[in-house]
mmCIF file of C-alpha atoms in Angstrom:
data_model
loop_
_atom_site.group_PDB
_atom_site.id
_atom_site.type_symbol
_atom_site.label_atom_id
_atom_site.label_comp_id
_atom_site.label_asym_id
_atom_site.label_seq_id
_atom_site.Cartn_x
_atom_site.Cartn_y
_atom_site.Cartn_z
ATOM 1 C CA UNK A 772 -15.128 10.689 6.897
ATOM 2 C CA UNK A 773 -15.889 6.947 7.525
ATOM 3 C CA UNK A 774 -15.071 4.694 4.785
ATOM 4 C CA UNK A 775 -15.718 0.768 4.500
ATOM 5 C CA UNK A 776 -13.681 -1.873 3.343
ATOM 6 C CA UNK A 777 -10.401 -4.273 3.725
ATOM 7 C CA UNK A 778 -7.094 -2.777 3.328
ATOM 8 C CA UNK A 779 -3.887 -4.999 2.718
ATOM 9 C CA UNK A 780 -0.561 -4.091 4.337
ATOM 10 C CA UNK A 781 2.352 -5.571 2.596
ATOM 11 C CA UNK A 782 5.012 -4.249 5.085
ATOM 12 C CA UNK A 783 5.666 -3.520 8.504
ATOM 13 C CA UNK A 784 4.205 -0.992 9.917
ATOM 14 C CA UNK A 785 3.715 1.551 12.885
ATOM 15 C CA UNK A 786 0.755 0.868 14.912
ATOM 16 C CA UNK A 787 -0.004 4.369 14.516
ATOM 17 C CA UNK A 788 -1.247 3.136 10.813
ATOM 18 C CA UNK A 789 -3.221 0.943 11.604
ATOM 19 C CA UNK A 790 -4.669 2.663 14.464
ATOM 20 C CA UNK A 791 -5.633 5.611 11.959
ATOM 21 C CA UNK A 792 -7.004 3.056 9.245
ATOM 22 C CA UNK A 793 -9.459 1.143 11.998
ATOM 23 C CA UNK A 794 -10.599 4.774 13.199
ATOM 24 C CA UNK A 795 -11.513 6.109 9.908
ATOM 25 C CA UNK A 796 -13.309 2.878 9.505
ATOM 26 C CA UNK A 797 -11.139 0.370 7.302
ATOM 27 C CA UNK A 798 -10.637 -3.345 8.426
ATOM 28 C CA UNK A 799 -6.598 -4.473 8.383
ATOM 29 C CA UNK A 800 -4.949 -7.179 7.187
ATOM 30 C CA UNK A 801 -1.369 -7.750 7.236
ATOM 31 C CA UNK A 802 0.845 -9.970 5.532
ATOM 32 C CA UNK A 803 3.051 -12.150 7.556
ATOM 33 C CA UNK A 804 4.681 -13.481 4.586
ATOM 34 C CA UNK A 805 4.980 -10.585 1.481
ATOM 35 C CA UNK A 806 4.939 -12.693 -1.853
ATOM 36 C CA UNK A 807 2.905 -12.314 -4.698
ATOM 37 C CA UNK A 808 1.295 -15.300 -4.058
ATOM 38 C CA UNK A 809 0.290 -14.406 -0.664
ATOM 39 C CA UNK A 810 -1.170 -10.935 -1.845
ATOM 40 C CA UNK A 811 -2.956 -12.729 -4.486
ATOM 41 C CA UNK A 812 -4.342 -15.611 -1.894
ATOM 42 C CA UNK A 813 -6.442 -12.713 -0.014
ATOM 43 C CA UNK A 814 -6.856 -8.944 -1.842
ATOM 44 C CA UNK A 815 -9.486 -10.425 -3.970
ATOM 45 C CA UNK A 816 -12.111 -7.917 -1.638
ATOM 46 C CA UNK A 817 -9.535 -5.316 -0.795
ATOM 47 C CA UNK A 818 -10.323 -1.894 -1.111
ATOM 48 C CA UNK A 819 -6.870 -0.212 -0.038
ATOM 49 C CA UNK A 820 -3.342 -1.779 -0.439
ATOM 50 C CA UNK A 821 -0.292 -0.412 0.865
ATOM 51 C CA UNK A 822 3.020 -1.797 -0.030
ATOM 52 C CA UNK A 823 6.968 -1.088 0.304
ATOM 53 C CA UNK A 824 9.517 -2.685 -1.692
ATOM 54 C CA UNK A 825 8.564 -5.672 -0.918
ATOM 55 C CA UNK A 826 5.919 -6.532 -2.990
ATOM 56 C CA UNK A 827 5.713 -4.824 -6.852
ATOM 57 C CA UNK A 828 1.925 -4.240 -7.287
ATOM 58 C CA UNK A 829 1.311 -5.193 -10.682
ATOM 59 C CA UNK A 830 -1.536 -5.778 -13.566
ATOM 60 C CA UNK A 831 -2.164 -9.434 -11.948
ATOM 61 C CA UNK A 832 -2.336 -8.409 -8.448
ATOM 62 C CA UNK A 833 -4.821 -5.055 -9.180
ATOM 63 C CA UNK A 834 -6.910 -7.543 -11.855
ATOM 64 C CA UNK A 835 -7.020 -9.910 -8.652
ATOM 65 C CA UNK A 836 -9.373 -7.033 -6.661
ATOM 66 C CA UNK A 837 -11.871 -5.791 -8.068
ATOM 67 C CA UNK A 838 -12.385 -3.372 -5.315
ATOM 68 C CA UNK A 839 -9.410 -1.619 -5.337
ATOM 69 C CA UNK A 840 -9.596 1.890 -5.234
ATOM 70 C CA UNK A 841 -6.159 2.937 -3.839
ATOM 71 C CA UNK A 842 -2.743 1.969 -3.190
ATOM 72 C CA UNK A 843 -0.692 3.624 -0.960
ATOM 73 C CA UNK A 844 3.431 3.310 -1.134
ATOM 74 C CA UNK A 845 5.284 3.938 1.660
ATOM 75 C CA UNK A 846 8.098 5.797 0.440
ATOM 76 C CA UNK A 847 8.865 7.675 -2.941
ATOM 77 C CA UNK A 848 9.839 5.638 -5.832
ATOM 78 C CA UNK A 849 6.189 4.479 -7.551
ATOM 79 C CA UNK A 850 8.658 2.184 -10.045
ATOM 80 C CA UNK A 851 7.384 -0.701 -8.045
ATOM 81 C CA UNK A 852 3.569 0.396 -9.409
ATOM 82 C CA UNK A 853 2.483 -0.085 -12.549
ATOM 83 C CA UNK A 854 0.373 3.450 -12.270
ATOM 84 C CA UNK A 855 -0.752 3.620 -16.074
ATOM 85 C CA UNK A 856 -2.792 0.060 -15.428
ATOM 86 C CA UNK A 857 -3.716 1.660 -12.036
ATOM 87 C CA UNK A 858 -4.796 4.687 -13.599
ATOM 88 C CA UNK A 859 -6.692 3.010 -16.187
ATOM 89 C CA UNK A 860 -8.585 0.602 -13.404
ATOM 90 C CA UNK A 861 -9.281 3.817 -11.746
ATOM 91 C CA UNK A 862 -7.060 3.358 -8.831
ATOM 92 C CA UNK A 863 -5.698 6.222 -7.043
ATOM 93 C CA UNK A 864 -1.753 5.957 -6.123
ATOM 94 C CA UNK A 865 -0.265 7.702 -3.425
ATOM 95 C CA UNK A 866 3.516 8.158 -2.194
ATOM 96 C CA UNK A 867 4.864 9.041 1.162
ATOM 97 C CA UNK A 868 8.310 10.304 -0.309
ATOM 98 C CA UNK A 869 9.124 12.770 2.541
ATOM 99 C CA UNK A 870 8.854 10.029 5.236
ATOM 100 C CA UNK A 871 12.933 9.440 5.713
ATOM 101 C CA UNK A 872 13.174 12.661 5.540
ATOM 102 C CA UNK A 873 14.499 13.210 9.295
ATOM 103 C CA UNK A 874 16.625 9.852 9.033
ATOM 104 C CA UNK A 875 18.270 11.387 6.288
ATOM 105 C CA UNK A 876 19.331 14.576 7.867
ATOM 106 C CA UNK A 877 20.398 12.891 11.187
ATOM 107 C CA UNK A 878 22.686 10.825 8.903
ATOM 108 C CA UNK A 879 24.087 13.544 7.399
ATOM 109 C CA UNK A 880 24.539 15.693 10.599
ATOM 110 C CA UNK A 881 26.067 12.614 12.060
ATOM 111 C CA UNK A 882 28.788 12.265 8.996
#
């Protein structure tokens, strides 16, 4: 499925994300510098954000772009959402919250 649009990254990333976002047919931007501010300055025309802890994704940043349709969080806790605005905006949230998964059992195998 090819979809349109500008997606935000608010985090570093693998290339392997990107690569996968620019084949199904998304154009990236990433944030050198993760503020508010900054996100503000350019998601006006975003249609997919994906954040860490580094940026809380809040009623003034989703009222900021009007084309949001998703957010995507790169880990598990969705505290840093507010998903009842995103839900009523229509904005789908997704979590990643098996993605440390092997980290974590290394570090406990290694303890």
């Amino acid at each position: 499925m090819k979809h349109e649009g500008n997606v935000l990254i608010a985090a570093p990333v693998h290339p392997v994300l990107v690569e996968g976002l620019e084949a199904a047919g998304y154009r990236v931007r990433m944030m050198d510098v993760v503020t508010p501010e900054a996100a503000l300055a350019v998601i006006a025309d975003c249609t997919g954000l994906i954040t860490s802890n580094r940026l809380r994704v809040g009623r003034e940043i989703m009222d900021a772009a009007p084309a949001l349709k998703w957010i995507g969080r790169m880990g598990s806790g969705m505290e840093i959402i507010d998903t009842d605005h995103a839900r009523q905006k229509g904005i789908h949230c997704f979590s990643s919250p098996e993605g440390n998964a092997n980290a974590v059992a290394e570090h406990a195998m290694g303890m």
